[in-house]
Short mmCIF file of N, CA, C and O in Angstrom, two decimals:
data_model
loop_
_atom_site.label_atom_id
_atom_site.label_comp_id
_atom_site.label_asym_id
_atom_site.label_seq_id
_atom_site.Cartn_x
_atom_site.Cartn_y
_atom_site.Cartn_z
N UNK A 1221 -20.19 26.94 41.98
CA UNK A 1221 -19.00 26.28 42.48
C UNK A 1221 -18.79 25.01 41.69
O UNK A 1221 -19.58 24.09 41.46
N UNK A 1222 -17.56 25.17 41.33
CA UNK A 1222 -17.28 23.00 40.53
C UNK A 1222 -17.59 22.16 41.02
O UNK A 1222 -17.98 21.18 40.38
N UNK A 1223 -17.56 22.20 42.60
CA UNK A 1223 -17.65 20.59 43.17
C UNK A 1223 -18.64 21.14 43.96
O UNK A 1223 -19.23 22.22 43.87
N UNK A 1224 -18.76 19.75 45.17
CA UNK A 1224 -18.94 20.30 46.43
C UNK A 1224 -17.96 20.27 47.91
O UNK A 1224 -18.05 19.63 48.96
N UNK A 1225 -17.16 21.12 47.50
CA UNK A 1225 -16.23 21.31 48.99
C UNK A 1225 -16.66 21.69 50.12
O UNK A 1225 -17.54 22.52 50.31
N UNK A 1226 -16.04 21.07 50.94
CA UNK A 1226 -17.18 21.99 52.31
C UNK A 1226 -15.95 22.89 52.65
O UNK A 1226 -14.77 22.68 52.36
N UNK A 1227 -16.47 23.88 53.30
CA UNK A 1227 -15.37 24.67 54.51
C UNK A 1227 -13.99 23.67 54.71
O UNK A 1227 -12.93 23.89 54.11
N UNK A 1228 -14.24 22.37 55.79
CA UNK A 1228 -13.60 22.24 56.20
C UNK A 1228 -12.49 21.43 55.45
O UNK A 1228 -11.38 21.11 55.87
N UNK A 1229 -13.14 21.15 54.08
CA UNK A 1229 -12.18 20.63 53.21
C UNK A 1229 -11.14 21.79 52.79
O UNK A 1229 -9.95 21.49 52.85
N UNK A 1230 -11.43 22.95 52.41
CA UNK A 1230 -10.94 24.46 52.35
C UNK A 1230 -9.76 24.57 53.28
O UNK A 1230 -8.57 24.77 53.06
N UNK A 1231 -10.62 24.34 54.67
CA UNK A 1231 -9.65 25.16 55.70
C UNK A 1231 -8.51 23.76 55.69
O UNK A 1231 -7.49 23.89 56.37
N UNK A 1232 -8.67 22.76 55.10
CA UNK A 1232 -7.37 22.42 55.48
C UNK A 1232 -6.45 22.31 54.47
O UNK A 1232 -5.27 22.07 54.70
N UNK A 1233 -7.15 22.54 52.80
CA UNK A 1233 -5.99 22.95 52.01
C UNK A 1233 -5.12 24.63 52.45
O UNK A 1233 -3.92 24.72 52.69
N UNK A 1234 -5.97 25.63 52.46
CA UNK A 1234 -5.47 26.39 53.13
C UNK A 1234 -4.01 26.63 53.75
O UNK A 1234 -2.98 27.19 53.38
N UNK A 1235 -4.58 25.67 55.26
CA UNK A 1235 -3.76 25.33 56.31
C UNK A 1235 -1.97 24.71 55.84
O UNK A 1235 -0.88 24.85 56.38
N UNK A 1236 -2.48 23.92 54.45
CA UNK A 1236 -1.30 23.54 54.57
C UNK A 1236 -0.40 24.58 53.24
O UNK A 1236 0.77 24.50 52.87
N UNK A 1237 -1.44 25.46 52.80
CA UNK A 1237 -1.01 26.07 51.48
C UNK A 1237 -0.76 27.95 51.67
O UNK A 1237 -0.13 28.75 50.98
N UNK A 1238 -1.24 28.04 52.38
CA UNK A 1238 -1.06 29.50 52.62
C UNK A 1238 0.12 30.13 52.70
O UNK A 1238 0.27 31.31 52.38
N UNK A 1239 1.22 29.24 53.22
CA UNK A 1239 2.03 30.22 53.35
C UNK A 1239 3.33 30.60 52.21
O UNK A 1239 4.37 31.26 52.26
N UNK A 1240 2.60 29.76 51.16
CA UNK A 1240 3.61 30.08 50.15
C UNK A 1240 2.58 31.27 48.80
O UNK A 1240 2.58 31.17 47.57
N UNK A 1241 2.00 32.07 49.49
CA UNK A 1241 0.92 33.22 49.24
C UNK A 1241 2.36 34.45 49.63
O UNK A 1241 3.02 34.40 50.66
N UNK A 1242 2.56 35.45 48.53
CA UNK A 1242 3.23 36.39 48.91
C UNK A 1242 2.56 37.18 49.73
O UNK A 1242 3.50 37.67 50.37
N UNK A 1243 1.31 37.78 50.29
CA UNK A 1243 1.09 38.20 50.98
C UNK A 1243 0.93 37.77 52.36
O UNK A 1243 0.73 38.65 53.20
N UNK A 1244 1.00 36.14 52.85
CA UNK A 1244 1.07 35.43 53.74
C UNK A 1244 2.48 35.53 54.64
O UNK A 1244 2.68 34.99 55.73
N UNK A 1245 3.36 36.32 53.91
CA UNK A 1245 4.84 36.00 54.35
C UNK A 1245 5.02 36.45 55.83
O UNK A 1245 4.60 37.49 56.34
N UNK A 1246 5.86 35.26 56.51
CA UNK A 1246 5.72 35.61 57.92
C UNK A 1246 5.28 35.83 58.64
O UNK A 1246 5.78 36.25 59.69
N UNK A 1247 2.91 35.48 58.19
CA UNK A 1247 2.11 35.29 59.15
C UNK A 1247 1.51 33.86 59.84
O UNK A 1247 1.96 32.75 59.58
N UNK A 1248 0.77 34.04 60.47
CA UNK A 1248 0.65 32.77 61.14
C UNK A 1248 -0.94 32.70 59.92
O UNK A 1248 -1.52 33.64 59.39
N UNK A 1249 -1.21 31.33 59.84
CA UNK A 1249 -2.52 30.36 59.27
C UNK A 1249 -3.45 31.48 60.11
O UNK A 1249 -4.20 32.18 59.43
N UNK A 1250 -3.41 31.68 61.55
CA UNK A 1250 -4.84 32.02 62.02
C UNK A 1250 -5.09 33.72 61.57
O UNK A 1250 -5.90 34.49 62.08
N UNK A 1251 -4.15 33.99 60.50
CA UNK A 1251 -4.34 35.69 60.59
C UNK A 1251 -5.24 35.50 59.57
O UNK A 1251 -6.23 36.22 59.48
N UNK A 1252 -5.01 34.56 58.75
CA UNK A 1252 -5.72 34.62 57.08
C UNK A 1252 -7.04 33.84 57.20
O UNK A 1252 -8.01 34.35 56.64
N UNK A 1253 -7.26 32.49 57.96
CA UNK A 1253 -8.37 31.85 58.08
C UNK A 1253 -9.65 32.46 58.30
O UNK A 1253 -10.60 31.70 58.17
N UNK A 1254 -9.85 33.39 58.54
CA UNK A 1254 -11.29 34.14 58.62
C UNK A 1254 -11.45 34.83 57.02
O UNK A 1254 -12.59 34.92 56.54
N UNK A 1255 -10.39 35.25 56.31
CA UNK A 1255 -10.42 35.91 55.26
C UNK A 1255 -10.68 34.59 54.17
O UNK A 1255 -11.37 34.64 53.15
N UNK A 1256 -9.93 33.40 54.66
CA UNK A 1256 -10.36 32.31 53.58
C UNK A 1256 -11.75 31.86 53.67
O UNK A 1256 -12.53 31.69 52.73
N UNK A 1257 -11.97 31.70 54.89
CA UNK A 1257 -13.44 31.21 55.08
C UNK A 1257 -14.69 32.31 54.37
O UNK A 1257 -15.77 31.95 53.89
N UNK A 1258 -14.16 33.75 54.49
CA UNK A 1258 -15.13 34.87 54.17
C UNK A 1258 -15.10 34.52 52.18
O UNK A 1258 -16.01 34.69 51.36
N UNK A 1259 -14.36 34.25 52.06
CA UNK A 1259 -14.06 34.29 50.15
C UNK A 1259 -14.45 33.11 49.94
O UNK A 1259 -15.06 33.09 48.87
N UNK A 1260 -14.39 31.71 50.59
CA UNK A 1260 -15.20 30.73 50.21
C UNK A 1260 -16.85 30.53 50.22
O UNK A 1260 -17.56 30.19 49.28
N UNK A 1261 -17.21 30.83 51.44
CA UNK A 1261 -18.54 32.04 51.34
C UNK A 1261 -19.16 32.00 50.94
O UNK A 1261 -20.11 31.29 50.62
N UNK A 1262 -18.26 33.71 50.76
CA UNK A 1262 -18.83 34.51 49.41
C UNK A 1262 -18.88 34.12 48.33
O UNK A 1262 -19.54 34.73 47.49
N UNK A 1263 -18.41 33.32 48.11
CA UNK A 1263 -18.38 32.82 46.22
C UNK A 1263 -19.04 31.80 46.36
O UNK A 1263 -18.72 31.20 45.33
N UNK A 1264 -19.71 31.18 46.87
CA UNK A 1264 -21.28 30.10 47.18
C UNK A 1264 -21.84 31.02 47.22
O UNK A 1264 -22.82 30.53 46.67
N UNK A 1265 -22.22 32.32 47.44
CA UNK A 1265 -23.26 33.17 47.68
C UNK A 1265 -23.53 34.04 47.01
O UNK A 1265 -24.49 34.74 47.32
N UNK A 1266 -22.57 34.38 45.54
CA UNK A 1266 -22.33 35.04 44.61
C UNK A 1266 -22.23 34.12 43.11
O UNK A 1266 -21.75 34.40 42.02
N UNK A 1267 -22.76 33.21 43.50
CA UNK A 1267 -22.39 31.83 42.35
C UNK A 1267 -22.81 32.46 40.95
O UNK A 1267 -23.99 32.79 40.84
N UNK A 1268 -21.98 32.66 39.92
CA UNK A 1268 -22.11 33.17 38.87
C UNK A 1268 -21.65 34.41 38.47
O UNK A 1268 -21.94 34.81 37.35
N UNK A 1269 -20.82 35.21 39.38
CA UNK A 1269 -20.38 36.36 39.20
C UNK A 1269 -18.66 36.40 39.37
O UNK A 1269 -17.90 35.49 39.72
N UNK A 1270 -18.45 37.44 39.09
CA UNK A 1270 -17.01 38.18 39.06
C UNK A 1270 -16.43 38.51 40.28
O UNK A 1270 -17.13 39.08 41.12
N UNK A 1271 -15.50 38.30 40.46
CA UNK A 1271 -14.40 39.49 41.72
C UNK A 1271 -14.83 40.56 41.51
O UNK A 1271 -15.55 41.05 42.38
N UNK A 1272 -14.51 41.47 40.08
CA UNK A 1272 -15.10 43.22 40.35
C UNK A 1272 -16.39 43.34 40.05
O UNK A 1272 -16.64 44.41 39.51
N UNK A 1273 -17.62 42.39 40.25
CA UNK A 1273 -18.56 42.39 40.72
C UNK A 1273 -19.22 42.94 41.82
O UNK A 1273 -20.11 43.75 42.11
N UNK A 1274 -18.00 41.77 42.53
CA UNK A 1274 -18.90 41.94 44.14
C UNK A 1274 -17.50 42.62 45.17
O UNK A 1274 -17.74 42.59 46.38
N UNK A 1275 -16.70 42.96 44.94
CA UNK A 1275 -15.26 43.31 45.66
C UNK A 1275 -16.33 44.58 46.53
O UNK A 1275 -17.06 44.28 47.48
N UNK A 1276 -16.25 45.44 46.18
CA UNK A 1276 -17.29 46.49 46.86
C UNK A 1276 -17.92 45.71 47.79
O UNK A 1276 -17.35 45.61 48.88
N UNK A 1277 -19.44 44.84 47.56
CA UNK A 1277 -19.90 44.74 48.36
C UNK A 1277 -19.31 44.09 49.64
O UNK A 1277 -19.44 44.68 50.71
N UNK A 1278 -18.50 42.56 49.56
CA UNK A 1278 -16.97 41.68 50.12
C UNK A 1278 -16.86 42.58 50.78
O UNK A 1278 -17.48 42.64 51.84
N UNK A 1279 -15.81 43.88 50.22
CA UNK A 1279 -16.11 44.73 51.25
C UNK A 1279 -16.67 45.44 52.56
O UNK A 1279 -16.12 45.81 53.60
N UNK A 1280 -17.69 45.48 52.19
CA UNK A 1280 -18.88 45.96 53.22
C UNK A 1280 -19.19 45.38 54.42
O UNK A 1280 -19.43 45.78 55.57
N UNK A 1281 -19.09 43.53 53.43
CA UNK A 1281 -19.85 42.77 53.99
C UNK A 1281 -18.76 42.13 55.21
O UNK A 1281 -19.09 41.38 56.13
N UNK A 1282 -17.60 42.57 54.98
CA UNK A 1282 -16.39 42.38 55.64
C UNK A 1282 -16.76 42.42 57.37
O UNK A 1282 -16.95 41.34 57.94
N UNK A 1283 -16.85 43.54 58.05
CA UNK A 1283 -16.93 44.23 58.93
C UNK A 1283 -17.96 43.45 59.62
O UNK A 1283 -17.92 43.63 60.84
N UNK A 1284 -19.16 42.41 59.09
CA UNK A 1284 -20.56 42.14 59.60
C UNK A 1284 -19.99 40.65 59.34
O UNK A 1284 -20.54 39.92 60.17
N UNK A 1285 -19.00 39.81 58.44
CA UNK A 1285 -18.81 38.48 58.82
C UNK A 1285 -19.04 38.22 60.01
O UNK A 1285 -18.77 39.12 60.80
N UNK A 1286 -19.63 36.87 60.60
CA UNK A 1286 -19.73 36.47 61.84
C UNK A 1286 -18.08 35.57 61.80
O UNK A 1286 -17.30 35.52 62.76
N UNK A 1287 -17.96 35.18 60.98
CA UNK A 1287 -16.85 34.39 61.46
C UNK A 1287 -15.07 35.34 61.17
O UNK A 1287 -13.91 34.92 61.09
N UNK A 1288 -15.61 36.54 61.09
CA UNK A 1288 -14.01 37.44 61.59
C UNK A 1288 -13.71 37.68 63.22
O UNK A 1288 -14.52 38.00 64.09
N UNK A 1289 -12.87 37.52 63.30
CA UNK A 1289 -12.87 37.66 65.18
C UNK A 1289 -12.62 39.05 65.40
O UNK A 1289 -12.07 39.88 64.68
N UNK A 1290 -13.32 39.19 66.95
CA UNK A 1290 -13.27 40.64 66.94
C UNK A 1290 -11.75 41.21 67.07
O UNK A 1290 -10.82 40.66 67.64
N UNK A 1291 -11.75 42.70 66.25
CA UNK A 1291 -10.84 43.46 66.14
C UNK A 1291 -10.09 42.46 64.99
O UNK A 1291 -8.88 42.34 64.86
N UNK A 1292 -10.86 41.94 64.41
CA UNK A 1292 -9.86 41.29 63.05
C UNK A 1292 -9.45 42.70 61.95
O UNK A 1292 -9.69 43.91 61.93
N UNK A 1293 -8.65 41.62 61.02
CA UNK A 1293 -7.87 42.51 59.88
C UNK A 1293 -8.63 43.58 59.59
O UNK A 1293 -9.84 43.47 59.76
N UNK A 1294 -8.15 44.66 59.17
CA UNK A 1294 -8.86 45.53 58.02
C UNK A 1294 -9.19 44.87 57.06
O UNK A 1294 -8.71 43.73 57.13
N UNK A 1295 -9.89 45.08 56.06
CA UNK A 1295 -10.14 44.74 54.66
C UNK A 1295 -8.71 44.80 53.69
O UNK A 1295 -8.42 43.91 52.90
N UNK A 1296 -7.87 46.08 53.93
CA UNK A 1296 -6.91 46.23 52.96
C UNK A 1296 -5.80 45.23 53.14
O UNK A 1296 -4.99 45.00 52.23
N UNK A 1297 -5.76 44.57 54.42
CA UNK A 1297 -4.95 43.82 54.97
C UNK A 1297 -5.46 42.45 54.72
O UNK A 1297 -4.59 41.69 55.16
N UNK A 1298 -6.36 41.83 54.27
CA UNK A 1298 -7.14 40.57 53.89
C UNK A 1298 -7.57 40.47 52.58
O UNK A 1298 -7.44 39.31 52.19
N UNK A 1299 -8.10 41.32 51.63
CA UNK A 1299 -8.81 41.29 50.94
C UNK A 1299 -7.79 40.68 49.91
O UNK A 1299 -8.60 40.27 49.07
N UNK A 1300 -6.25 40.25 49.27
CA UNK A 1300 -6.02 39.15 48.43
C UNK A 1300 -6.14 37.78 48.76
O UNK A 1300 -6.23 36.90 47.91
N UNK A 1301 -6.15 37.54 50.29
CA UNK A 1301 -6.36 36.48 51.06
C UNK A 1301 -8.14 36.17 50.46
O UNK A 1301 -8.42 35.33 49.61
N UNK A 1302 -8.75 36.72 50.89
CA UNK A 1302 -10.20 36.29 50.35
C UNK A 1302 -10.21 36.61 48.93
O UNK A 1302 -11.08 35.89 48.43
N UNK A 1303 -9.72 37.25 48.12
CA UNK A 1303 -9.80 36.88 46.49
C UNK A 1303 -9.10 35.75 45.94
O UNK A 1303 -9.44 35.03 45.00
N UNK A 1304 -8.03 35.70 46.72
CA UNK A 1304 -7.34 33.56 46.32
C UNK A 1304 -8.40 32.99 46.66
O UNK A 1304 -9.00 32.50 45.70
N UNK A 1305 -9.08 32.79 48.08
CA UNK A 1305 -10.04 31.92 48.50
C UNK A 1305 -11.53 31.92 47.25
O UNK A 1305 -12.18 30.98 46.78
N UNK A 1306 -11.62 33.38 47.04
CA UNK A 1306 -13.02 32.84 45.96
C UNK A 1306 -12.49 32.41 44.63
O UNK A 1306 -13.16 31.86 43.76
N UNK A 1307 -11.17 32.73 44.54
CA UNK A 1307 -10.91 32.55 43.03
C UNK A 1307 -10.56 30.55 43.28
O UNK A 1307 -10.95 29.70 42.47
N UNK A 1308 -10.06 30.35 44.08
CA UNK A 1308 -9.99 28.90 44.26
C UNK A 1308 -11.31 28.26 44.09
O UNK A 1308 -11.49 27.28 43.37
N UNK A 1309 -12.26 28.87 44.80
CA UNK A 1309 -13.52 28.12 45.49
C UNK A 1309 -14.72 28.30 44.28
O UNK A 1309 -15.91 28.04 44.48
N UNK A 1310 -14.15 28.83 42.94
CA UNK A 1310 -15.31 28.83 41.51
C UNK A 1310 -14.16 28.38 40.57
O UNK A 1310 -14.36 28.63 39.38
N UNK A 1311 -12.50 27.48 41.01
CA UNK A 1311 -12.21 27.11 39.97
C UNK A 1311 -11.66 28.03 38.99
O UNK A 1311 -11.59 27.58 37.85
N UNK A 1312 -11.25 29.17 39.17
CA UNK A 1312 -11.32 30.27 38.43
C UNK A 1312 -9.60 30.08 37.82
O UNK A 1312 -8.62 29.96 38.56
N UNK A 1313 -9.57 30.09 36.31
CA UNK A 1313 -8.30 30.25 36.15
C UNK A 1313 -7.63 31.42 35.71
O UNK A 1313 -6.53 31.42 35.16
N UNK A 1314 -8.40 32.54 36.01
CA UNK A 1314 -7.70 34.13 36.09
C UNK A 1314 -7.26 34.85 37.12
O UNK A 1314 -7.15 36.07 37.24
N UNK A 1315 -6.99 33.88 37.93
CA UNK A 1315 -6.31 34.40 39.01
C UNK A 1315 -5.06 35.17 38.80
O UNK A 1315 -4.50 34.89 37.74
N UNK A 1316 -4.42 36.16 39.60
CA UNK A 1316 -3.21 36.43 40.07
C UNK A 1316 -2.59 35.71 39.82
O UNK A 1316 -2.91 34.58 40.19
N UNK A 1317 -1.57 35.84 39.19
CA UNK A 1317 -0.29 34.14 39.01
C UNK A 1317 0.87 34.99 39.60
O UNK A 1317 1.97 34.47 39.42
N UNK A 1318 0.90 36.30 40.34
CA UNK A 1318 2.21 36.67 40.95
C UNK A 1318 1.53 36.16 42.16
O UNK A 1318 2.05 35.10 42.49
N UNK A 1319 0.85 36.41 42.73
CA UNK A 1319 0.57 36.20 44.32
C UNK A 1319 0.14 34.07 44.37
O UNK A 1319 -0.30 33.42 45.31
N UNK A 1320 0.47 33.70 43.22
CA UNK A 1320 0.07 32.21 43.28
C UNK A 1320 1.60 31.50 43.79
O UNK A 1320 2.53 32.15 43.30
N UNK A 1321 2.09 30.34 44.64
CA UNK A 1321 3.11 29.81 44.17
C UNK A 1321 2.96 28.75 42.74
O UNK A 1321 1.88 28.25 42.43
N UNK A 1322 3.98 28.58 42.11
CA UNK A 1322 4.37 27.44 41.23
C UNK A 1322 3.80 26.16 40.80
O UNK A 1322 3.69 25.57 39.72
N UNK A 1323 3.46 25.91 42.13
CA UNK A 1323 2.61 24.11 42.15
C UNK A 1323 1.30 24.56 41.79
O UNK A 1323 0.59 23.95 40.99
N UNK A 1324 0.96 25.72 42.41
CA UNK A 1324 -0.78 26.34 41.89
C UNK A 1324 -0.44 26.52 40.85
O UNK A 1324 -0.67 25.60 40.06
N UNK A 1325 0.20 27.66 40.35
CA UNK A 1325 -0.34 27.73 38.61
C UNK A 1325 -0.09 26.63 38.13
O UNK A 1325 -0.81 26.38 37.16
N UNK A 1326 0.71 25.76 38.41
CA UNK A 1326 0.20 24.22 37.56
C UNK A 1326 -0.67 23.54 38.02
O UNK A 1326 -1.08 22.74 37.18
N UNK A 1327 -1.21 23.48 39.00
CA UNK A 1327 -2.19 22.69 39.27
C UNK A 1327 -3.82 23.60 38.34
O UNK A 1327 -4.92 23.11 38.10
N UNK A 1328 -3.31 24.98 38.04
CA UNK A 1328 -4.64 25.27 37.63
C UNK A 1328 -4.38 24.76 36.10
O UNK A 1328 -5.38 24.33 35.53
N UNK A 1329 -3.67 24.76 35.68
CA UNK A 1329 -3.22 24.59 34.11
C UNK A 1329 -3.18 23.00 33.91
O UNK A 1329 -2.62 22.62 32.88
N UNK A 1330 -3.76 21.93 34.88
CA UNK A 1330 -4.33 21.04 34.45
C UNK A 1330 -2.61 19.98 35.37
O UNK A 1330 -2.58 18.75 35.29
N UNK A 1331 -1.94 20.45 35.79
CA UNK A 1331 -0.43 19.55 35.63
C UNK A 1331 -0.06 19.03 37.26
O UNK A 1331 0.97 18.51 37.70
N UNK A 1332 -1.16 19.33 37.86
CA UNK A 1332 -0.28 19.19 39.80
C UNK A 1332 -1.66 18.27 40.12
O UNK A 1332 -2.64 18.46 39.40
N UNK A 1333 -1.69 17.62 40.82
CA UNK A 1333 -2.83 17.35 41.38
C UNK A 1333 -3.40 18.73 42.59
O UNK A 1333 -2.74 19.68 43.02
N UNK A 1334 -4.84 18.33 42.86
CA UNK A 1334 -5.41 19.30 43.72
C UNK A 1334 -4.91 19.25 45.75
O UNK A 1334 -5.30 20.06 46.60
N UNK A 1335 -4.28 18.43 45.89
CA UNK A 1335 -4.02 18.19 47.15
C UNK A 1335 -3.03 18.62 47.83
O UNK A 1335 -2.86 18.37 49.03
N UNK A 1336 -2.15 19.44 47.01
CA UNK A 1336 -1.31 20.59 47.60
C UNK A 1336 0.33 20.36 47.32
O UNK A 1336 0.77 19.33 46.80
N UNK A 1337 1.06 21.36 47.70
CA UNK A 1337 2.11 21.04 47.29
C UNK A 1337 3.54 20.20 47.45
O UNK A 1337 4.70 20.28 47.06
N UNK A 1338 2.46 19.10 48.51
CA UNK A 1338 3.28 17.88 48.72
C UNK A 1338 2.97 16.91 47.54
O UNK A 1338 3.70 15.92 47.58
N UNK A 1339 2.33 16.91 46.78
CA UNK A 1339 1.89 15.85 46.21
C UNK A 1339 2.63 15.99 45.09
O UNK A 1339 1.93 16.99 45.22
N UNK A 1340 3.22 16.03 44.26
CA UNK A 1340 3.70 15.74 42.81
C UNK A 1340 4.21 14.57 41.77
O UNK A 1340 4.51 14.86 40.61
#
């Protein structure tokens, strides 16, 4: 990981950033927050590896998170939600740039600050 963020530094960029995520459209913060928390995680717990690394296991390991609530998402229904979250949470600048908004891909390309897309 680049820094040291905790969770709750996460959950509140998140909170205020999620919903300009094309797959976020017209859900509420609490549908995705278990999927962000699971991809921040995972990528502390995978430190040094790839998305098609560990996507399989993410997978698996989906279903046994303690912090998904019961009867949470499917996997197919979460799983870009937790690949933004690990790709954020190692710094990663190969992310998706369709599922990114605007202020992110500049903020990864060195040009937004990190504090979201009020700040410019």
């Amino acid at each position: 990981m680049p820094d040291n963020r905790t969770w709750m530094q996460e959950d509140a960029w998140w909170r205020e950033n999620f919903s300009v995520r094309p797959y976020a459209a017209g859900q509420a913060y609490d549908e995705f927050q278990p999927a962000y928390h699971y991809g921040f995680e995972s990528a502390r717990q995978h430190s040094g590896k790839g998305w098609g690394e560990v996507e399989e296991s993410l997978r698996t390991g989906w279903d046994k998170f303690e912090g998904k609530r019961a009867g949470g998402a499917a996997w197919e229904n979460i799983k870009d939600a937790v690949k933004d979250a690990w790709h954020r949470a190692i710094g990663a600048h190969g992310v998706d740039s369709e599922k990114m908004a605007e202020f992110e891909k500049q903020r990864l390309a060195g040009g937004v600050p990190t504090g979201g897309r009020n700040q410019r």
